[in-house]
Short mmCIF file of C-alpha atoms in Angstrom, two decimals:
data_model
loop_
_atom_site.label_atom_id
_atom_site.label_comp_id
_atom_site.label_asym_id
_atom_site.label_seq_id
_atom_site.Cartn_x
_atom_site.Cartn_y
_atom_site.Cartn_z
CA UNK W 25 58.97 41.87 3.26
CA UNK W 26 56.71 39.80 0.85
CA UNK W 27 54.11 40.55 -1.07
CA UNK W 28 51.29 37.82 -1.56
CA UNK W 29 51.06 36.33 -3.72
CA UNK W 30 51.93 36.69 -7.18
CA UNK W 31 50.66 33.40 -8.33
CA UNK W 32 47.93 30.81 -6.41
CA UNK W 33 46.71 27.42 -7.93
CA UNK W 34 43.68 26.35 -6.00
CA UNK W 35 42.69 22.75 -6.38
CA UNK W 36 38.68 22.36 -5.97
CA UNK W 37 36.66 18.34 -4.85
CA UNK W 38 33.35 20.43 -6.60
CA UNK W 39 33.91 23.21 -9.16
CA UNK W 40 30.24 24.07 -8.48
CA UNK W 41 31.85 25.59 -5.26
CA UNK W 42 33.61 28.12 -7.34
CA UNK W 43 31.73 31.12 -6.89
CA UNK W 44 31.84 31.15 -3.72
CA UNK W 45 35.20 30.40 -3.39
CA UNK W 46 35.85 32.95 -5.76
CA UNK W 47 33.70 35.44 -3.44
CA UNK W 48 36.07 34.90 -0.39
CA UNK W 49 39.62 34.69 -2.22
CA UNK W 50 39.07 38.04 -3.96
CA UNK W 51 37.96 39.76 -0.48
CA UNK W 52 41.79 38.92 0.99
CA UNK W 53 43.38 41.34 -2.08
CA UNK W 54 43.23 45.04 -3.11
CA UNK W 55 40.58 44.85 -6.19
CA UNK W 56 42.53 44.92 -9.22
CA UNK W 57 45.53 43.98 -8.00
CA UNK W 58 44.49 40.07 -7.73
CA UNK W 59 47.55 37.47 -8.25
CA UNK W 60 47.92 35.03 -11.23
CA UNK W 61 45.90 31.88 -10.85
CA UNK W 62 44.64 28.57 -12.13
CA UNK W 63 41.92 26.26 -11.24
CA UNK W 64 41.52 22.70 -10.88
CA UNK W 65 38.50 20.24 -10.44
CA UNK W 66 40.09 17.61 -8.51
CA UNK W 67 39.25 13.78 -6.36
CA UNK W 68 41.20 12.53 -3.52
CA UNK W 69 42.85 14.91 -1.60
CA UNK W 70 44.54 14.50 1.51
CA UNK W 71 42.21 14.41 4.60
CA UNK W 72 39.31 14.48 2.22
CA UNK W 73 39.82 18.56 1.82
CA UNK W 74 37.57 20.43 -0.44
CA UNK W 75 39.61 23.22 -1.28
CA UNK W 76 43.50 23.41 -1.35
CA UNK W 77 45.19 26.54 -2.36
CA UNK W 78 48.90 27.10 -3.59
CA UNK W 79 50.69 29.94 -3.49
CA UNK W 80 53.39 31.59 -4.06
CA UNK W 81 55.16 34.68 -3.18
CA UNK W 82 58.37 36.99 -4.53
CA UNK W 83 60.73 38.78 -1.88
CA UNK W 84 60.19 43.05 -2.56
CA UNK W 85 63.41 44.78 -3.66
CA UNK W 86 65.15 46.34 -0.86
CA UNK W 87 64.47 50.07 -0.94
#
């Protein structure tokens, strides 16, 4: 099983959209208990996206 994620990198066409991006990522994690992350203010993604995110995720030990 996986637990998501330990680290995300999201990638953001207007940095004035952070808040409310911010609003919406934090509601998909137990508060406190948020993953590593960076942010970037970015031009030109693919398929003229606003928001990309990156993750990524570590395997649990086996109990």
């Amino acid at each position: 099983m996986f637990d998501l994620p330990k680290l995300s990198r999201n990638f953001h066409d207007d940095m004035k959209e952070w808040p409310a991006f911010n609003n919406i990522y934090k509601s998909y994690f137990t508060e406190g208990k948020y993953p590593a992350r960076s942010a970037f203010g970015v031009n030109g993604m693919a398929f003229d996206a606003r928001v990309e995110v990156e993750c990524m995720a570590s395997k649990s030990p086996e109990a």
